Amino acid sequence: MTRDATPEQSLLEARIKVPQHVVYRSFPSETVVLNLQTGKYHGLNPVAGRMLAVLAEAESVRDAAAVAAGDYEQSSEATELDMCNLCNALLERGLIEIDGSGTC
Amino acid sequence: MAVVRAELKRGQLAAEIIAAYVRAQCELRRVPIATVVERLRAGRSPQRAVDPYALEEARRLGRAVVRTLTLLPGDTRCLGRSLVLMQLLSRRGISAQLVIGTRPSPDFLAHAWIEHDGEPVLSPGDGSFGRLVSL
């Protein structure tokens, strides 16, 4: 009998990509994100901005959380939760996408 | 006679600017900005070979765009001006990039301007805007 992964577990294994129509730039006070399709600007605090940058490069959300945990000296568990919450918020706003190419 | 010709030319340019403004506003209402830029660039004249006067002409046209649009009602701020100028430059075979910059503090502001070969031909602001994207 197999156990289905929770949505959070699935998200942690997923690879995130920042679509071409989303651009962002980090400033000292915040990261500004522009969705060129909607014309809307979004602001991320410095921690969320750093997480976005790490997500864009990481092979999975879990890997990104591990990097962030190191950066901020937090437990992996807490960072994974924060990372998932951030991903869900960014997904809702169309600022990131789950890379459908899959992982090995 | 020369004065009449000059006035006529100025009038023609003003008409071209106004038409370009109307077109840009219509497109902005319908499609995303990156698509607007593609559409406004479509049908451009072949790009000029290295032309030492292109930048000067681009800036001259930029000043004309700002002067003309200042007199119009409606939203004639930086993005509108930039899209108008982009059309004028494209028609003349002068390359143009739309640059969008932002400044998150003290109050969030975004600004758009046009560059030709990396040189601003509309004001890039007061130097406080960080470049976000170039289209």
mmCIF file of C-alpha atoms in Angstrom:
data_model
loop_
_atom_site.group_PDB
_atom_site.id
_atom_site.type_symbol
_atom_site.label_atom_id
_atom_site.label_comp_id
_atom_site.label_asym_id
_atom_site.label_seq_id
_atom_site.Cartn_x
_atom_site.Cartn_y
_atom_site.Cartn_z
ATOM 1 C CA MET A 1 0.000 0.000 0.000
ATOM 2 C CA THR A 2 1.499 3.374 -1.014
ATOM 3 C CA ARG A 3 1.115 6.620 0.891
ATOM 4 C CA ASP A 4 0.297 9.688 -1.161
ATOM 5 C CA ALA A 5 2.669 12.616 -0.655
ATOM 6 C CA THR A 6 1.132 15.632 1.046
ATOM 7 C CA PRO A 7 0.912 18.790 -1.027
ATOM 8 C CA GLU A 8 3.777 20.201 1.021
ATOM 9 C CA GLN A 9 5.974 17.175 0.361
ATOM 10 C CA SER A 10 5.224 17.378 -3.352
ATOM 11 C CA LEU A 11 6.114 21.035 -3.346
ATOM 12 C CA LEU A 12 9.381 20.400 -1.521
ATOM 13 C CA GLU A 13 10.443 17.957 -4.241
ATOM 14 C CA ALA A 14 9.432 20.299 -7.052
ATOM 15 C CA ARG A 15 11.785 22.472 -9.039
ATOM 16 C CA ILE A 16 10.742 26.078 -9.309
ATOM 17 C CA LYS A 17 11.332 28.375 -12.238
ATOM 18 C CA VAL A 18 10.851 32.086 -12.574
ATOM 19 C CA PRO A 19 9.020 32.573 -15.895
ATOM 20 C CA GLN A 20 10.448 34.875 -18.529
ATOM 21 C CA HIS A 21 7.689 37.394 -18.025
ATOM 22 C CA VAL A 22 8.738 37.925 -14.391
ATOM 23 C CA VAL A 23 11.729 40.125 -13.614
ATOM 24 C CA TYR A 24 13.140 41.120 -10.274
ATOM 25 C CA ARG A 25 15.863 43.150 -8.698
ATOM 26 C CA SER A 26 17.142 43.281 -5.136
ATOM 27 C CA PHE A 27 17.525 46.560 -3.308
ATOM 28 C CA PRO A 28 18.735 47.006 0.268
ATOM 29 C CA SER A 29 15.209 47.451 1.599
ATOM 30 C CA GLU A 30 13.317 44.979 -0.581
ATOM 31 C CA THR A 31 13.249 42.945 -3.752
ATOM 32 C CA VAL A 32 10.996 44.389 -6.419
ATOM 33 C CA VAL A 33 9.303 41.894 -8.704
ATOM 34 C CA LEU A 34 7.501 42.912 -11.892
ATOM 35 C CA ASN A 35 5.101 40.625 -13.700
ATOM 36 C CA LEU A 36 5.286 41.880 -17.279
ATOM 37 C CA GLN A 37 2.060 40.118 -18.176
ATOM 38 C CA THR A 38 -0.045 41.826 -15.550
ATOM 39 C CA GLY A 39 2.002 45.012 -15.221
ATOM 40 C CA LYS A 40 1.887 44.588 -11.438
ATOM 41 C CA TYR A 41 4.781 45.231 -9.109
ATOM 42 C CA HIS A 42 5.318 43.155 -5.960
ATOM 43 C CA GLY A 43 7.646 43.773 -3.036
ATOM 44 C CA LEU A 44 9.443 41.081 -1.077
ATOM 45 C CA ASN A 45 11.222 41.763 2.203
ATOM 46 C CA PRO A 46 14.954 41.000 2.174
ATOM 47 C CA VAL A 47 14.514 37.453 3.506
ATOM 48 C CA ALA A 48 11.820 36.563 0.961
ATOM 49 C CA GLY A 49 13.903 38.201 -1.752
ATOM 50 C CA ARG A 50 16.880 36.046 -0.850
ATOM 51 C CA MET A 51 14.640 32.965 -0.818
ATOM 52 C CA LEU A 52 13.385 33.786 -4.310
ATOM 53 C CA ALA A 53 16.916 34.100 -5.612
ATOM 54 C CA VAL A 54 17.846 30.753 -4.051
ATOM 55 C CA LEU A 55 14.671 29.085 -5.379
ATOM 56 C CA ALA A 56 15.487 30.201 -8.905
ATOM 57 C CA GLU A 57 18.847 28.430 -8.786
ATOM 58 C CA ALA A 58 18.026 25.334 -6.713
ATOM 59 C CA GLU A 59 17.187 21.895 -8.026
ATOM 60 C CA SER A 60 14.238 21.634 -5.657
ATOM 61 C CA VAL A 61 12.371 23.636 -3.050
ATOM 62 C CA ARG A 62 13.891 21.373 -0.409
ATOM 63 C CA ASP A 63 17.399 22.208 -1.615
ATOM 64 C CA ALA A 64 16.540 25.896 -1.581
ATOM 65 C CA ALA A 65 15.267 25.573 1.978
ATOM 66 C CA ALA A 66 18.526 23.904 3.002
ATOM 67 C CA VAL A 67 20.519 26.822 1.622
ATOM 68 C CA ALA A 68 18.249 29.333 3.353
ATOM 69 C CA ALA A 69 18.472 27.388 6.627
ATOM 70 C CA GLY A 70 22.237 27.791 6.455
ATOM 71 C CA ASP A 71 22.012 31.484 5.598
ATOM 72 C CA TYR A 72 19.752 32.291 8.521
ATOM 73 C CA GLU A 73 20.862 29.598 10.969
ATOM 74 C CA GLN A 74 17.367 28.171 11.265
ATOM 75 C CA SER A 75 16.194 24.572 11.482
ATOM 76 C CA SER A 76 15.466 22.868 8.162
ATOM 77 C CA GLU A 77 11.931 22.147 9.315
ATOM 78 C CA ALA A 78 11.094 25.770 9.989
ATOM 79 C CA THR A 79 12.739 26.948 6.791
ATOM 80 C CA GLU A 80 10.968 24.333 4.698
ATOM 81 C CA LEU A 81 7.645 25.544 6.051
ATOM 82 C CA ASP A 82 8.549 29.167 5.349
ATOM 83 C CA MET A 83 9.764 28.257 1.875
ATOM 84 C CA CYS A 84 6.532 26.392 1.083
ATOM 85 C CA ASN A 85 4.454 29.318 2.301
ATOM 86 C CA LEU A 86 6.486 31.676 0.140
ATOM 87 C CA CYS A 87 6.168 29.373 -2.877
ATOM 88 C CA ASN A 88 2.415 29.178 -2.491
ATOM 89 C CA ALA A 89 2.150 32.961 -2.269
ATOM 90 C CA LEU A 90 4.351 33.422 -5.338
ATOM 91 C CA LEU A 91 2.493 30.711 -7.274
ATOM 92 C CA GLU A 92 -0.805 32.418 -6.486
ATOM 93 C CA ARG A 93 0.499 35.652 -7.967
ATOM 94 C CA GLY A 94 1.969 33.988 -11.059
ATOM 95 C CA LEU A 95 5.505 34.985 -10.105
ATOM 96 C CA ILE A 96 6.910 31.464 -10.173
ATOM 97 C CA GLU A 97 5.984 28.208 -11.861
ATOM 98 C CA ILE A 98 6.613 24.598 -11.042
ATOM 99 C CA ASP A 99 9.029 23.247 -13.588
ATOM 100 C CA GLY A 100 7.196 20.409 -15.246
ATOM 101 C CA SER A 101 10.353 18.858 -16.664
ATOM 102 C CA GLY A 102 10.625 16.757 -13.501
ATOM 103 C CA THR A 103 13.631 15.431 -11.624
ATOM 104 C CA CYS A 104 15.364 12.055 -11.694
ATOM 105 C CA MET B 1 9.143 80.120 -47.399
ATOM 106 C CA ALA B 2 11.736 78.282 -45.305
ATOM 107 C CA VAL B 3 9.795 79.273 -42.189
ATOM 108 C CA VAL B 4 6.585 77.851 -43.634
ATOM 109 C CA ARG B 5 8.355 74.598 -44.518
ATOM 110 C CA ALA B 6 9.800 74.338 -41.020
ATOM 111 C CA GLU B 7 6.382 74.908 -39.461
ATOM 112 C CA LEU B 8 4.872 72.303 -41.733
ATOM 113 C CA LYS B 9 7.523 69.796 -40.720
ATOM 114 C CA ARG B 10 6.915 70.541 -37.050
ATOM 115 C CA GLY B 11 3.200 70.080 -37.573
ATOM 116 C CA GLN B 12 3.751 66.757 -39.310
ATOM 117 C CA LEU B 13 5.953 65.553 -36.500
ATOM 118 C CA ALA B 14 3.371 66.609 -33.905
ATOM 119 C CA ALA B 15 0.690 64.699 -35.818
ATOM 120 C CA GLU B 16 2.923 61.640 -35.967
ATOM 121 C CA ILE B 17 3.524 61.866 -32.227
ATOM 122 C CA ILE B 18 -0.166 62.163 -31.439
ATOM 123 C CA ALA B 19 -1.025 59.195 -33.670
ATOM 124 C CA ALA B 20 1.719 57.148 -32.032
ATOM 125 C CA TYR B 21 0.375 58.102 -28.609
ATOM 126 C CA VAL B 22 -3.139 56.962 -29.473
ATOM 127 C CA ARG B 23 -1.809 53.686 -30.837
ATOM 128 C CA ALA B 24 0.317 53.053 -27.752
ATOM 129 C CA GLN B 25 -2.589 53.731 -25.399
ATOM 130 C CA CYS B 26 -4.849 51.350 -27.350
ATOM 131 C CA GLU B 27 -2.259 48.606 -27.268
ATOM 132 C CA LEU B 28 -1.555 49.070 -23.549
ATOM 133 C CA ARG B 29 -5.220 48.451 -22.804
ATOM 134 C CA ARG B 30 -5.245 45.171 -24.667
ATOM 135 C CA VAL B 31 -1.964 43.319 -24.266
ATOM 136 C CA PRO B 32 0.949 43.032 -21.810
ATOM 137 C CA ILE B 33 3.786 45.526 -22.067
ATOM 138 C CA ALA B 34 6.280 43.121 -23.667
ATOM 139 C CA THR B 35 3.755 42.421 -26.439
ATOM 140 C CA VAL B 36 3.074 46.144 -26.821
ATOM 141 C CA VAL B 37 6.779 46.709 -27.415
ATOM 142 C CA GLU B 38 6.912 43.904 -30.007
ATOM 143 C CA ARG B 39 3.905 45.263 -31.845
ATOM 144 C CA LEU B 40 5.136 48.843 -31.849
ATOM 145 C CA ARG B 41 8.494 47.700 -33.208
ATOM 146 C CA ALA B 42 6.916 45.616 -35.978
ATOM 147 C CA GLY B 43 7.204 47.083 -39.459
ATOM 148 C CA ARG B 44 10.235 49.109 -38.491
ATOM 149 C CA SER B 45 12.640 50.403 -41.081
ATOM 150 C CA PRO B 46 15.850 48.448 -41.528
ATOM 151 C CA GLN B 47 18.264 49.420 -38.816
ATOM 152 C CA ARG B 48 20.723 52.027 -39.900
ATOM 153 C CA ALA B 49 24.356 51.143 -40.209
ATOM 154 C CA VAL B 50 26.523 52.841 -37.617
ATOM 155 C CA ASP B 51 25.234 56.381 -37.698
ATOM 156 C CA PRO B 52 26.970 58.988 -35.568
ATOM 157 C CA TYR B 53 23.914 61.228 -35.785
ATOM 158 C CA ALA B 54 21.390 58.625 -34.676
ATOM 159 C CA LEU B 55 21.755 59.471 -30.999
ATOM 160 C CA GLU B 56 21.399 63.186 -31.654
ATOM 161 C CA GLU B 57 18.313 62.596 -33.755
ATOM 162 C CA ALA B 58 16.876 60.245 -31.145
ATOM 163 C CA ARG B 59 17.298 62.906 -28.465
ATOM 164 C CA ARG B 60 15.797 65.564 -30.710
ATOM 165 C CA LEU B 61 12.771 63.365 -31.282
ATOM 166 C CA GLY B 62 12.645 62.651 -27.549
ATOM 167 C CA ARG B 63 12.433 66.370 -26.805
ATOM 168 C CA ALA B 64 9.689 66.741 -29.416
ATOM 169 C CA VAL B 65 7.733 63.869 -27.867
ATOM 170 C CA VAL B 66 7.938 65.381 -24.390
ATOM 171 C CA ARG B 67 6.991 68.848 -25.670
ATOM 172 C CA THR B 68 4.014 67.583 -27.680
ATOM 173 C CA LEU B 69 2.627 65.160 -25.119
ATOM 174 C CA THR B 70 2.806 67.762 -22.348
ATOM 175 C CA LEU B 71 0.008 69.553 -24.167
ATOM 176 C CA LEU B 72 -2.274 66.511 -24.300
ATOM 177 C CA PRO B 73 -4.789 65.420 -21.695
ATOM 178 C CA GLY B 74 -4.641 61.852 -20.415
ATOM 179 C CA ASP B 75 -1.728 59.803 -19.158
ATOM 180 C CA THR B 76 1.360 61.179 -20.858
ATOM 181 C CA ARG B 77 3.862 60.074 -18.265
ATOM 182 C CA CYS B 78 7.100 58.206 -18.781
ATOM 183 C CA LEU B 79 5.739 54.924 -20.165
ATOM 184 C CA GLY B 80 3.486 56.639 -22.685
ATOM 185 C CA ARG B 81 6.292 58.929 -23.832
ATOM 186 C CA SER B 82 8.670 56.009 -24.119
ATOM 187 C CA LEU B 83 6.293 53.971 -26.253
ATOM 188 C CA VAL B 84 5.662 56.924 -28.546
ATOM 189 C CA LEU B 85 9.353 57.579 -28.989
ATOM 190 C CA MET B 86 9.997 53.888 -29.615
ATOM 191 C CA GLN B 87 7.620 54.014 -32.560
ATOM 192 C CA LEU B 88 9.222 57.119 -34.031
ATOM 193 C CA LEU B 89 12.696 55.669 -33.724
ATOM 194 C CA SER B 90 11.676 52.301 -35.150
ATOM 195 C CA ARG B 91 10.217 53.992 -38.211
ATOM 196 C CA ARG B 92 13.513 55.767 -38.752
ATOM 197 C CA GLY B 93 15.619 52.648 -38.347
ATOM 198 C CA ILE B 94 17.071 53.815 -35.030
ATOM 199 C CA SER B 95 17.340 51.060 -32.428
ATOM 200 C CA ALA B 96 15.544 51.702 -29.147
ATOM 201 C CA GLN B 97 15.278 49.800 -25.882
ATOM 202 C CA LEU B 98 12.509 50.412 -23.393
ATOM 203 C CA VAL B 99 14.050 50.394 -19.921
ATOM 204 C CA ILE B 100 11.975 50.084 -16.763
ATOM 205 C CA GLY B 101 13.542 50.988 -13.450
ATOM 206 C CA THR B 102 12.279 51.141 -9.894
ATOM 207 C CA ARG B 103 13.072 52.819 -6.637
ATOM 208 C CA PRO B 104 11.527 51.075 -3.623
ATOM 209 C CA SER B 105 12.224 53.764 -1.053
ATOM 210 C CA PRO B 106 11.456 56.177 0.434
ATOM 211 C CA ASP B 107 8.244 55.722 -1.595
ATOM 212 C CA PHE B 108 7.959 53.108 -4.305
ATOM 213 C CA LEU B 109 8.282 54.575 -7.784
ATOM 214 C CA ALA B 110 8.723 53.062 -11.214
ATOM 215 C CA HIS B 111 10.077 54.894 -14.229
ATOM 216 C CA ALA B 112 10.408 54.095 -17.921
ATOM 217 C CA TRP B 113 12.729 55.576 -20.488
ATOM 218 C CA ILE B 114 14.245 54.852 -23.880
ATOM 219 C CA GLU B 115 17.877 54.123 -24.603
ATOM 220 C CA HIS B 116 19.684 53.969 -27.909
ATOM 221 C CA ASP B 117 22.858 51.881 -27.812
ATOM 222 C CA GLY B 118 22.928 52.154 -24.039
ATOM 223 C CA GLU B 119 22.545 55.929 -24.014
ATOM 224 C CA PRO B 120 19.374 57.438 -22.554
ATOM 225 C CA VAL B 121 17.347 59.481 -25.020
ATOM 226 C CA LEU B 122 14.611 60.215 -22.513
ATOM 227 C CA SER B 123 15.430 61.142 -18.944
ATOM 228 C CA PRO B 124 16.386 58.082 -16.855
ATOM 229 C CA GLY B 125 15.296 59.956 -13.759
ATOM 230 C CA ASP B 126 17.499 61.359 -11.032
ATOM 231 C CA GLY B 127 19.877 58.406 -10.910
ATOM 232 C CA SER B 128 18.003 56.672 -8.092
ATOM 233 C CA PHE B 129 16.143 54.161 -10.262
ATOM 234 C CA GLY B 130 17.606 50.673 -10.408
ATOM 235 C CA ARG B 131 17.247 49.038 -13.804
ATOM 236 C CA LEU B 132 14.698 46.240 -13.659
ATOM 237 C CA VAL B 133 14.265 45.187 -17.267
ATOM 238 C CA SER B 134 15.170 46.251 -20.792
ATOM 239 C CA LEU B 135 12.781 45.321 -23.571
#
